[in-house]
JSON list of C-alpha atoms in Angstrom, two decimals:
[
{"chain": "W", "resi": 917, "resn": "UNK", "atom": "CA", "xyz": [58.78, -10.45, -10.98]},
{"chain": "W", "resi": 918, "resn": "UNK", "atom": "CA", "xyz": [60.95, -7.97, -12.48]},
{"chain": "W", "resi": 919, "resn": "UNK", "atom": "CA", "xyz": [60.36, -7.03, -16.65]},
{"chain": "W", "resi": 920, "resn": "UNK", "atom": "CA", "xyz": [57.55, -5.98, -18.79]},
{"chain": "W", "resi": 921, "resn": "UNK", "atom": "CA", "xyz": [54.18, -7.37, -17.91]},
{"chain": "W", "resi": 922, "resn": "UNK", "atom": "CA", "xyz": [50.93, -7.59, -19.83]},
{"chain": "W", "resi": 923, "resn": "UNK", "atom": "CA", "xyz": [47.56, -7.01, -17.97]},
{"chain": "W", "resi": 924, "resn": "UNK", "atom": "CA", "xyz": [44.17, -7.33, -19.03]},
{"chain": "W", "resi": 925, "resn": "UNK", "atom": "CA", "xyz": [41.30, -5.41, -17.81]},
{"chain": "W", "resi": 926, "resn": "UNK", "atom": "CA", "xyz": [38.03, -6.37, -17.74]},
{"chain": "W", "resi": 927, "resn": "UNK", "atom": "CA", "xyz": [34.61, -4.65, -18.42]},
{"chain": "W", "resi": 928, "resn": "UNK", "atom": "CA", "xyz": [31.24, -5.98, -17.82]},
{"chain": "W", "resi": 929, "resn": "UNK", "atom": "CA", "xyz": [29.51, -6.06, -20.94]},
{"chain": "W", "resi": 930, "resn": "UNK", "atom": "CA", "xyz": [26.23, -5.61, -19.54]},
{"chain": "W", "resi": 931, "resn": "UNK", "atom": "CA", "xyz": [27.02, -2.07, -18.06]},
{"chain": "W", "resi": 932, "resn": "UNK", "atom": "CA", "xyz": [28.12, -1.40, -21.60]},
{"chain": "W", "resi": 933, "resn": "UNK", "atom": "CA", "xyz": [25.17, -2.02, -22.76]},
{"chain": "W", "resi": 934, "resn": "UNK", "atom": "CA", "xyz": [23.08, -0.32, -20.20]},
{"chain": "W", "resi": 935, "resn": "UNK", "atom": "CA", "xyz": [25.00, 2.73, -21.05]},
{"chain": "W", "resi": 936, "resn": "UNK", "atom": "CA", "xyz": [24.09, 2.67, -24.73]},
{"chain": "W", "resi": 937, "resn": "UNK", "atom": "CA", "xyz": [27.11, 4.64, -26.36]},
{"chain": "W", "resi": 938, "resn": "UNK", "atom": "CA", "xyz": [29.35, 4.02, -28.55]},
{"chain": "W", "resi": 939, "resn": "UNK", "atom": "CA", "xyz": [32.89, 4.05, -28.35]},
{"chain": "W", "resi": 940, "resn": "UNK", "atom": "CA", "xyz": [35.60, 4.22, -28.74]},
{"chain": "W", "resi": 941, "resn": "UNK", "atom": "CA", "xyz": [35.65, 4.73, -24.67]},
{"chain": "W", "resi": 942, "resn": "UNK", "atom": "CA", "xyz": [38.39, 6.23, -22.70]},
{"chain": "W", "resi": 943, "resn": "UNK", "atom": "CA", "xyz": [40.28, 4.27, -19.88]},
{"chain": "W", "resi": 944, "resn": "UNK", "atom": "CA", "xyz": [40.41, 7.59, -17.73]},
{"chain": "W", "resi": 945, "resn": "UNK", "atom": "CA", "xyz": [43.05, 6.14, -15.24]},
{"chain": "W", "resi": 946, "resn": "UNK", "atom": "CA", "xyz": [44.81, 3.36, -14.01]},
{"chain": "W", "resi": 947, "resn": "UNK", "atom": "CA", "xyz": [46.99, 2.88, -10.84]},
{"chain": "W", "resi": 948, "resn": "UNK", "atom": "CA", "xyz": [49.47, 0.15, -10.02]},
{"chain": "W", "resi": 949, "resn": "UNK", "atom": "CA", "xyz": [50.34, -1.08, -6.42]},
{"chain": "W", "resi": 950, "resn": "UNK", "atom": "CA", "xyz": [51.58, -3.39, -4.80]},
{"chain": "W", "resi": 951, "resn": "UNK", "atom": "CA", "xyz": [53.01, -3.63, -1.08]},
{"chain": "W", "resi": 952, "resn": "UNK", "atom": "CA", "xyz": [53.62, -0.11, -2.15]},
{"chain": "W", "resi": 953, "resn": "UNK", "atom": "CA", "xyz": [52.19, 2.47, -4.73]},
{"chain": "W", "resi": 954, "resn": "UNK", "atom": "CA", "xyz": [54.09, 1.95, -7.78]},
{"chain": "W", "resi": 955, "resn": "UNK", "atom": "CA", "xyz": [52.69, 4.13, -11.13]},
{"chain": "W", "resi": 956, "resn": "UNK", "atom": "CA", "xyz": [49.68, 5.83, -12.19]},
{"chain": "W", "resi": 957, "resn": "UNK", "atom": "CA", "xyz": [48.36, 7.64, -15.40]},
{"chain": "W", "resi": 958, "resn": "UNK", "atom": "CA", "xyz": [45.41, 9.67, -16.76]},
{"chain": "W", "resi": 959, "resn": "UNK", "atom": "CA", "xyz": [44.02, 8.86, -19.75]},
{"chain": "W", "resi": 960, "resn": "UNK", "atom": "CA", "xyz": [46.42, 6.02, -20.88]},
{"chain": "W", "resi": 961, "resn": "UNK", "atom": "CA", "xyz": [44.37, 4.47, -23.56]},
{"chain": "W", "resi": 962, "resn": "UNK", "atom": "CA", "xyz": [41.23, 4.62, -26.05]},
{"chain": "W", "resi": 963, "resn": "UNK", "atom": "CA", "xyz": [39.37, 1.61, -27.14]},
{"chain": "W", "resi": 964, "resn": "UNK", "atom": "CA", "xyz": [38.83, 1.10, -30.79]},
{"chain": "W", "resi": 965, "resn": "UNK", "atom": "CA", "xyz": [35.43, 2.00, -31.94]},
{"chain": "W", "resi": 966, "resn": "UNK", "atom": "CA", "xyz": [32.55, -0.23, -30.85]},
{"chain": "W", "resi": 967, "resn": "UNK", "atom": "CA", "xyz": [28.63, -0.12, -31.18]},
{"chain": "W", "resi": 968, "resn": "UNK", "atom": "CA", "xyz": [27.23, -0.89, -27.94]},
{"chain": "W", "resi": 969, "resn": "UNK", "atom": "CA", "xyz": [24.55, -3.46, -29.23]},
{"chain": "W", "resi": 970, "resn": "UNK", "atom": "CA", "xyz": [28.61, -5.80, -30.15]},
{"chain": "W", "resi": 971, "resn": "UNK", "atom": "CA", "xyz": [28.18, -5.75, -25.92]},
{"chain": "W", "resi": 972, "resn": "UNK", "atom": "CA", "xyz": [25.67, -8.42, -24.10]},
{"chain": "W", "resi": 973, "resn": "UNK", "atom": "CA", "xyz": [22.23, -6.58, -22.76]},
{"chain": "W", "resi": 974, "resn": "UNK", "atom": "CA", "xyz": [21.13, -7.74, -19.57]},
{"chain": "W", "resi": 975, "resn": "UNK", "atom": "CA", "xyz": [17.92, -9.90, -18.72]},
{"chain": "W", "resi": 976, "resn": "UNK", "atom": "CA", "xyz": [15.59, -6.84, -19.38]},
{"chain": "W", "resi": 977, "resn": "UNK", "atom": "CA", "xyz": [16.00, -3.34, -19.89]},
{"chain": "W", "resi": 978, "resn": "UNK", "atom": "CA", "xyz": [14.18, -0.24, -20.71]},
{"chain": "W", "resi": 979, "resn": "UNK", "atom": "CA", "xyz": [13.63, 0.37, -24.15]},
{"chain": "W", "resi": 980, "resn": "UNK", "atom": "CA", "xyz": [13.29, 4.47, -23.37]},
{"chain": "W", "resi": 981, "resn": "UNK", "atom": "CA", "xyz": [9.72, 4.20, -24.82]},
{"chain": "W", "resi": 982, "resn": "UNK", "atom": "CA", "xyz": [7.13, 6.21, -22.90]},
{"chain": "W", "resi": 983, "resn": "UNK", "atom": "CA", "xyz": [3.16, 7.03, -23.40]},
{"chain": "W", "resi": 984, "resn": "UNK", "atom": "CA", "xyz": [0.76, 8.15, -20.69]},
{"chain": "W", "resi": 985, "resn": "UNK", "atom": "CA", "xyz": [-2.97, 8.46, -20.41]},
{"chain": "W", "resi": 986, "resn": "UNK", "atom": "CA", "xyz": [-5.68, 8.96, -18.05]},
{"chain": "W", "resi": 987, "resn": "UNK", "atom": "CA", "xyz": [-8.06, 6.35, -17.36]},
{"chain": "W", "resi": 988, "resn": "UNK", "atom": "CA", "xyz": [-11.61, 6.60, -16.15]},
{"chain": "W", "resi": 989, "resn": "UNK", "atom": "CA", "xyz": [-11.90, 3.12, -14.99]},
{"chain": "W", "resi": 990, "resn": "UNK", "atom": "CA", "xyz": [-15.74, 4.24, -13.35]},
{"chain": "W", "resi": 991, "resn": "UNK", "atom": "CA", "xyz": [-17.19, 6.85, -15.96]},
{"chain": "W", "resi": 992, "resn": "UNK", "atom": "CA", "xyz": [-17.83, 9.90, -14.33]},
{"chain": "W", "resi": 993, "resn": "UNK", "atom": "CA", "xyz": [-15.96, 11.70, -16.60]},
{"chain": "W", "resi": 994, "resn": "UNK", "atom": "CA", "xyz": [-12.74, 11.97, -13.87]},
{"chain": "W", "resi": 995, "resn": "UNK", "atom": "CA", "xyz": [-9.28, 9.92, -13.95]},
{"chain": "W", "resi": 996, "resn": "UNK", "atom": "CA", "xyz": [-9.22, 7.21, -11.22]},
{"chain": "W", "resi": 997, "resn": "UNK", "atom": "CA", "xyz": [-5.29, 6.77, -12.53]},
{"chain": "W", "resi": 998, "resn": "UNK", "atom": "CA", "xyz": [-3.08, 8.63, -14.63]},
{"chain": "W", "resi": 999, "resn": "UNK", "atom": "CA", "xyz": [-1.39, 5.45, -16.52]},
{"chain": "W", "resi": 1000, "resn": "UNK", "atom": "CA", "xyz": [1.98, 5.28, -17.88]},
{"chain": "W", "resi": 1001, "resn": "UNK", "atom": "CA", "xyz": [3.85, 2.67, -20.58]},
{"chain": "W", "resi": 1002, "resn": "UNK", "atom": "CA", "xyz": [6.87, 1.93, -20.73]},
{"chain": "W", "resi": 1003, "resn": "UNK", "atom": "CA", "xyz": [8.62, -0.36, -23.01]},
{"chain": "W", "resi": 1004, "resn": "UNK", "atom": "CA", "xyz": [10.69, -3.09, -21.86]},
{"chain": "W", "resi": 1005, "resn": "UNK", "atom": "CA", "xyz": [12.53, -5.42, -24.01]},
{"chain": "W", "resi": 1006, "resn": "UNK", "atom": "CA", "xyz": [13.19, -9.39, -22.35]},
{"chain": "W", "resi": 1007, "resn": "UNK", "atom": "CA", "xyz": [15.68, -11.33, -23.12]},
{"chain": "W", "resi": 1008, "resn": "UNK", "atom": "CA", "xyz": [15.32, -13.85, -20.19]},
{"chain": "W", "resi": 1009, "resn": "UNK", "atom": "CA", "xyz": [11.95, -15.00, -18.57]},
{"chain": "W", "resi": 1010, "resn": "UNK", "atom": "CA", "xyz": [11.80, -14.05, -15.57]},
{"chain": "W", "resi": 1011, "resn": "UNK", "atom": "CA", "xyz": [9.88, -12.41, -12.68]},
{"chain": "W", "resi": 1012, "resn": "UNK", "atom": "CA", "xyz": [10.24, -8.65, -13.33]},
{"chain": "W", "resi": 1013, "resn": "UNK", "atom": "CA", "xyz": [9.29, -5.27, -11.35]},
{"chain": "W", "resi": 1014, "resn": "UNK", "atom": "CA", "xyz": [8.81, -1.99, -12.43]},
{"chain": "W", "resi": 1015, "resn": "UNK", "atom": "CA", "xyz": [8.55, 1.61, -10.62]},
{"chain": "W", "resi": 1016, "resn": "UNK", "atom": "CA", "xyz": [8.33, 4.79, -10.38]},
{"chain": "W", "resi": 1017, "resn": "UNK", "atom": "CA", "xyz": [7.75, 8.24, -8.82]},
{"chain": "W", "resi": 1018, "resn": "UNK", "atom": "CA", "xyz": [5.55, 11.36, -10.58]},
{"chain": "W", "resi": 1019, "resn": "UNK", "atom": "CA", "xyz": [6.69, 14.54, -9.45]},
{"chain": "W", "resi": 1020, "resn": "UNK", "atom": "CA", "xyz": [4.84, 18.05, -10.07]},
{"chain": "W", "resi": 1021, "resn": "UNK", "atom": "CA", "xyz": [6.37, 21.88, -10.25]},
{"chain": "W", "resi": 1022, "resn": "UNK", "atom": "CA", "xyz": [5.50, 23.42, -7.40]},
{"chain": "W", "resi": 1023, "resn": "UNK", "atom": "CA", "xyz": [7.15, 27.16, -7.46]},
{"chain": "W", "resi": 1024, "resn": "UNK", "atom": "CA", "xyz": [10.01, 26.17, -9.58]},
{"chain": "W", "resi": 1025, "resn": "UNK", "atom": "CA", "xyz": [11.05, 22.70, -7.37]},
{"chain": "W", "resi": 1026, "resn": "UNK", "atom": "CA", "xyz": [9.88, 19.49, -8.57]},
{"chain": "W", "resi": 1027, "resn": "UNK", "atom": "CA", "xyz": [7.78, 17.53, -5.37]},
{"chain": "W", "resi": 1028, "resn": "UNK", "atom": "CA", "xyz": [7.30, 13.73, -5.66]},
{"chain": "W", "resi": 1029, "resn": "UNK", "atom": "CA", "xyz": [3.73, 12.97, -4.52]},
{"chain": "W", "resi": 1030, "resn": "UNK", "atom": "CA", "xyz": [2.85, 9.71, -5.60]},
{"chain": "W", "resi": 1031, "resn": "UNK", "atom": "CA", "xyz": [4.74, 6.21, -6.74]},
{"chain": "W", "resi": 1032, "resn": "UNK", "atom": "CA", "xyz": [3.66, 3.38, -8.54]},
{"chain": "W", "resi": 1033, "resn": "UNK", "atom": "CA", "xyz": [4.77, -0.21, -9.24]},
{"chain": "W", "resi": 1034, "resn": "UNK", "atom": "CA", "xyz": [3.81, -3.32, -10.55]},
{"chain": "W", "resi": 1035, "resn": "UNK", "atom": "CA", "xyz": [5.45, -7.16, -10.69]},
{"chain": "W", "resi": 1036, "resn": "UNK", "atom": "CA", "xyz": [5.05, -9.33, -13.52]},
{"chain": "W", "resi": 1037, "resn": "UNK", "atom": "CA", "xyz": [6.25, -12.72, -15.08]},
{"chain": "W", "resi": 1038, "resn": "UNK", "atom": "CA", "xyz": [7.79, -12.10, -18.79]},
{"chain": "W", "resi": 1039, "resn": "UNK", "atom": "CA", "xyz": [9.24, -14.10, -21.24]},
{"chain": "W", "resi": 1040, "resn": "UNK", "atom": "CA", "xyz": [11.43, -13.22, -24.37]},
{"chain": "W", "resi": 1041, "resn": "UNK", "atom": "CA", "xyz": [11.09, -10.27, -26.56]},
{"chain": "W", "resi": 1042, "resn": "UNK", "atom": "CA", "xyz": [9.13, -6.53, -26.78]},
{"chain": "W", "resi": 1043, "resn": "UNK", "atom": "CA", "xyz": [6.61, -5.46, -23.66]},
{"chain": "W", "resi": 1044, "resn": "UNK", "atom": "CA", "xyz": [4.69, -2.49, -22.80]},
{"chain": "W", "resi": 1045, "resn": "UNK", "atom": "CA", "xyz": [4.55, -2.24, -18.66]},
{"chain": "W", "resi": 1046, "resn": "UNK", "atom": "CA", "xyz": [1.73, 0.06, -17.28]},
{"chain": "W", "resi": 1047, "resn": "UNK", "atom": "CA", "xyz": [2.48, 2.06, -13.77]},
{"chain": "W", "resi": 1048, "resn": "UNK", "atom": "CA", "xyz": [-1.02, 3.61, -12.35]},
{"chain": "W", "resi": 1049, "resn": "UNK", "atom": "CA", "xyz": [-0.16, 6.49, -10.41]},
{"chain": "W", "resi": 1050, "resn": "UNK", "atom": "CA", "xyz": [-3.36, 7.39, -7.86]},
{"chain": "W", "resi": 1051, "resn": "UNK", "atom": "CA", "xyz": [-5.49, 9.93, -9.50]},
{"chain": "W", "resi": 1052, "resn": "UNK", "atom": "CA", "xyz": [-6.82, 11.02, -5.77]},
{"chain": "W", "resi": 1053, "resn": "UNK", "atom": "CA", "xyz": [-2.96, 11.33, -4.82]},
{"chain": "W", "resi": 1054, "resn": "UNK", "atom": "CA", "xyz": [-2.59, 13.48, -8.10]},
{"chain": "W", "resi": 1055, "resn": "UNK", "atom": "CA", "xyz": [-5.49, 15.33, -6.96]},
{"chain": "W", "resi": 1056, "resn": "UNK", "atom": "CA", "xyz": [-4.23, 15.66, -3.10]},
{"chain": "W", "resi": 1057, "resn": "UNK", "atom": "CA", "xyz": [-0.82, 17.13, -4.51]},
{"chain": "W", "resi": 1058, "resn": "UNK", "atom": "CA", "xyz": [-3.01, 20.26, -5.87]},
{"chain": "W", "resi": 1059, "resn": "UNK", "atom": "CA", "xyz": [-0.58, 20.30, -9.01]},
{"chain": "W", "resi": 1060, "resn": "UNK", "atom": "CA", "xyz": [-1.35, 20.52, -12.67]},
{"chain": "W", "resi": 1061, "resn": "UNK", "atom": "CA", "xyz": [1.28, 18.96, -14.98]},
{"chain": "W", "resi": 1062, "resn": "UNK", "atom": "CA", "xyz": [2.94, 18.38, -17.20]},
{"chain": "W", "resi": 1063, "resn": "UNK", "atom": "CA", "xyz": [4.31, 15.25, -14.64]},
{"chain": "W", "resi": 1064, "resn": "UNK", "atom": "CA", "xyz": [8.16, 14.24, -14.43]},
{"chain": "W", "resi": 1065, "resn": "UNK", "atom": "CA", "xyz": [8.03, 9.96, -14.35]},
{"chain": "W", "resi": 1066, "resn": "UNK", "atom": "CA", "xyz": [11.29, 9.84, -12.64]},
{"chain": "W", "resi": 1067, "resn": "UNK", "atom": "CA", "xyz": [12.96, 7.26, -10.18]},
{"chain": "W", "resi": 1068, "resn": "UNK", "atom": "CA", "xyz": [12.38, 4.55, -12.35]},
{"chain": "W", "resi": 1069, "resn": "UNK", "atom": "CA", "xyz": [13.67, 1.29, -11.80]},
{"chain": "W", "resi": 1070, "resn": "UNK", "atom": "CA", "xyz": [13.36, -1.82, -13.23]},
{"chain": "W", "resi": 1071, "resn": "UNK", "atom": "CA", "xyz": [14.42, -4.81, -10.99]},
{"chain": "W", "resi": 1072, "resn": "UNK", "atom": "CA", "xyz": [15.07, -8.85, -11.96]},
{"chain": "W", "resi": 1073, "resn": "UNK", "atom": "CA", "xyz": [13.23, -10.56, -9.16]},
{"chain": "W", "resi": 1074, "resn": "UNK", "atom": "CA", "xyz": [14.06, -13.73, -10.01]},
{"chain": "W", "resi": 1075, "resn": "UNK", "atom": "CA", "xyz": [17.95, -12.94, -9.76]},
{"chain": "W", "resi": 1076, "resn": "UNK", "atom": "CA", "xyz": [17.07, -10.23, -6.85]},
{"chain": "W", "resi": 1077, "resn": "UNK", "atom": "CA", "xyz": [19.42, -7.73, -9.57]},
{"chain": "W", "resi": 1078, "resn": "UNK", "atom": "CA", "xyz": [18.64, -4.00, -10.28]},
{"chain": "W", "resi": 1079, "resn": "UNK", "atom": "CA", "xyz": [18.58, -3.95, -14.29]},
{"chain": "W", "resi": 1080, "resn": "UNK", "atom": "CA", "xyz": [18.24, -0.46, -15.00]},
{"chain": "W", "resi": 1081, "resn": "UNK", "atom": "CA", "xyz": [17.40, 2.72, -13.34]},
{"chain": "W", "resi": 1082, "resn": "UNK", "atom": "CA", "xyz": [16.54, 6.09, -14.91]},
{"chain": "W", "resi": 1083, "resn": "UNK", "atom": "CA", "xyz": [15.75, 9.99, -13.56]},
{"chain": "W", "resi": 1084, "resn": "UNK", "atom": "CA", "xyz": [14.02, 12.11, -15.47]},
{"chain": "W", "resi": 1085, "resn": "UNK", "atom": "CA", "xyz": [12.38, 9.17, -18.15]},
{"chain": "W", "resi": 1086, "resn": "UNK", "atom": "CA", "xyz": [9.29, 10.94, -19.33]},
{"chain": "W", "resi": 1087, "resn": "UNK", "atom": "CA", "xyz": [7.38, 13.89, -19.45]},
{"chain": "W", "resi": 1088, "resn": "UNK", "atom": "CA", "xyz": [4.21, 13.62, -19.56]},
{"chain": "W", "resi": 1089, "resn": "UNK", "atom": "CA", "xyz": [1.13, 15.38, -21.29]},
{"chain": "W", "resi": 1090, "resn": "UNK", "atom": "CA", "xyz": [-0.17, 18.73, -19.13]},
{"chain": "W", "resi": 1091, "resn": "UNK", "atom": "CA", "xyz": [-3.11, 17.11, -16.65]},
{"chain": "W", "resi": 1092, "resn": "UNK", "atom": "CA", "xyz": [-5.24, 19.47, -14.94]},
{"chain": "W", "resi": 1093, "resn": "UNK", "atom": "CA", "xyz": [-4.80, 17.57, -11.15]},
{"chain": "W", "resi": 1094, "resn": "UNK", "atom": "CA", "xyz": [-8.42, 18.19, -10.84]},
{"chain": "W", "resi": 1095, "resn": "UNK", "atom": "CA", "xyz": [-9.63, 16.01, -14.47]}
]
């Protein structure tokens, strides 16, 4: 109908969240149609400030918290697996995975060699995952590091969602590929 109208739009408070900045945010642009294109604008409006822990966080998400380490699982003084943690807070139980790719310099370009994941039932509250990437893939990729932990995703089996996804989440220490 004909006059001034009101109209609300929506954000999901989860993607807020994810996001993890504070506003105040910046609607960037809005179009209005109809059975025919009506009005547009850039930059119309900004938000008051908000924190974006005011926003709800999503089942699980990745707290940005990274270590890694080799491990020796057979004692002949070589890695089997070069392990990384990463921290993962819970806020609903639920049937999580986690994964990842390493990646080594190889003439300036970054290669992906190996990947790593693991799935794992968690309730409420702080966790530290560990990813074991192959240390004979590590090896096989003829690359020392440092190691770029990138691709990493963390997915909510039980609601078949992708949580969270990062590139570029950790650098690690600088591995010989043949310890």
């Amino acid at each position: 109908s004909a006059g001034g109208h009101i109209l609300s739009l929506n954000f999901g408070s989860e993607e807020i969240f994810k996001n993890r900045v504070n506003g105040p945010y910046e609607l960037r642009y809005i179009s209005i149609s109809g059975q025919s294109y009506l009005d547009f604008s850039f930059y119309p409006f900004n938000t008051q400030f908000y924190n974006f822990n005011s926003f709800d966080p999503p089942n699980a998400w990745l707290t940005g918290n990274y270590s890694d380490f080799g491990e020796d699982t057979d004692r002949n003084g070589l890695f089997e697996y070069l392990a990384i943690e990463a921290g993962i807070q819970v806020n609903g139980s639920g049937t999580y995975d986690l994964s990842g790719i390493l990646s080594g310099n190889i003439s300036g370009e970054f290669i992906s060699f190996t990947s790593a994941n693991t799935t794992i039932i968690l309730n409420p509250g702080s966790h530290i995952i560990k990813l074991r990437f192959s240390g004979l893939k590590i090896l096989n990729g003829g690359v020392d590091g440092p190691y770029i932990f990138s691709n990493v995703a963390l997915f909510d089996k039980s609601r078949n969602v992708l949580l969270e996804s990062q590139q570029g989440a950790h650098i690690t220490r600088a591995y010989k590929y043949t310890d």
